[in-house]
């Protein structure tokens, strides 16, 4: 995503979700649950790919943790 943001020079809208609670990564079975998506503020300023990736990771992980603890 960071590379796309850097190359295309377009805003990037991060989205946090809680699906990891019941749709585990590499898990064959899926548990029932309510998927909650949180649309975060757009990143509009131009950033290099590495900086953009770090910012996205921090924003999404912080918001996802809040969703998991809600």
XYZ file of C-alpha atoms in Angstrom:
70
model
C 0.000 0.000 0.000
C 2.821 2.377 0.808
C 4.311 1.968 -2.660
C 0.940 2.620 -4.303
C 0.482 5.748 -2.190
C 3.946 6.989 -3.115
C 3.670 6.236 -6.841
C 0.053 7.224 -7.478
C 0.104 10.230 -5.122
C -3.463 9.510 -4.042
C -4.999 9.572 -0.550
C -4.978 6.292 1.337
C -7.846 5.309 3.643
C -6.826 2.706 6.252
C -9.510 0.380 7.607
C -9.273 -1.513 10.902
C -11.343 -4.608 11.561
C -11.903 -7.197 14.264
C -12.300 -10.290 12.095
C -9.107 -11.808 13.463
C -11.144 -12.785 16.534
C -13.129 -15.371 14.603
C -11.508 -15.659 11.174
C -8.000 -16.664 12.146
C -5.168 -16.336 9.671
C -4.478 -19.688 7.984
C -7.321 -21.244 9.993
C -9.446 -23.749 8.120
C -12.552 -23.228 10.244
C -14.303 -19.932 10.764
C -16.192 -19.087 13.952
C -19.373 -17.033 13.872
C -19.078 -13.439 14.953
C -19.886 -9.846 14.131
C -17.416 -8.157 11.818
C -16.781 -4.531 12.748
C -14.952 -2.198 10.372
C -13.553 1.150 11.464
C -12.659 3.544 8.647
C -9.718 5.670 9.756
C -8.794 9.178 8.604
C -7.277 9.349 5.136
C -3.553 9.850 4.720
C -3.414 12.721 2.262
C 0.090 14.131 2.613
C 2.752 12.682 0.306
C 4.881 10.078 2.088
C 7.584 7.701 0.959
C 6.610 4.024 0.938
C 8.403 3.066 4.172
C 6.980 5.962 6.181
C 3.510 5.335 4.805
C 3.697 1.630 5.670
C 4.790 2.378 9.243
C 2.018 4.930 9.725
C -0.628 2.596 8.308
C 0.588 -0.274 10.475
C 0.509 1.849 13.633
C -2.937 3.324 12.892
C -4.533 0.001 11.981
C -2.997 -1.949 14.876
C -4.030 0.705 17.405
C -7.602 0.831 16.081
C -7.840 -2.976 15.769
C -6.675 -3.411 19.371
C -9.402 -0.991 20.469
C -11.993 -3.019 18.528
C -10.799 -6.265 20.112
C -10.995 -4.777 23.611
C -14.448 -3.219 23.097
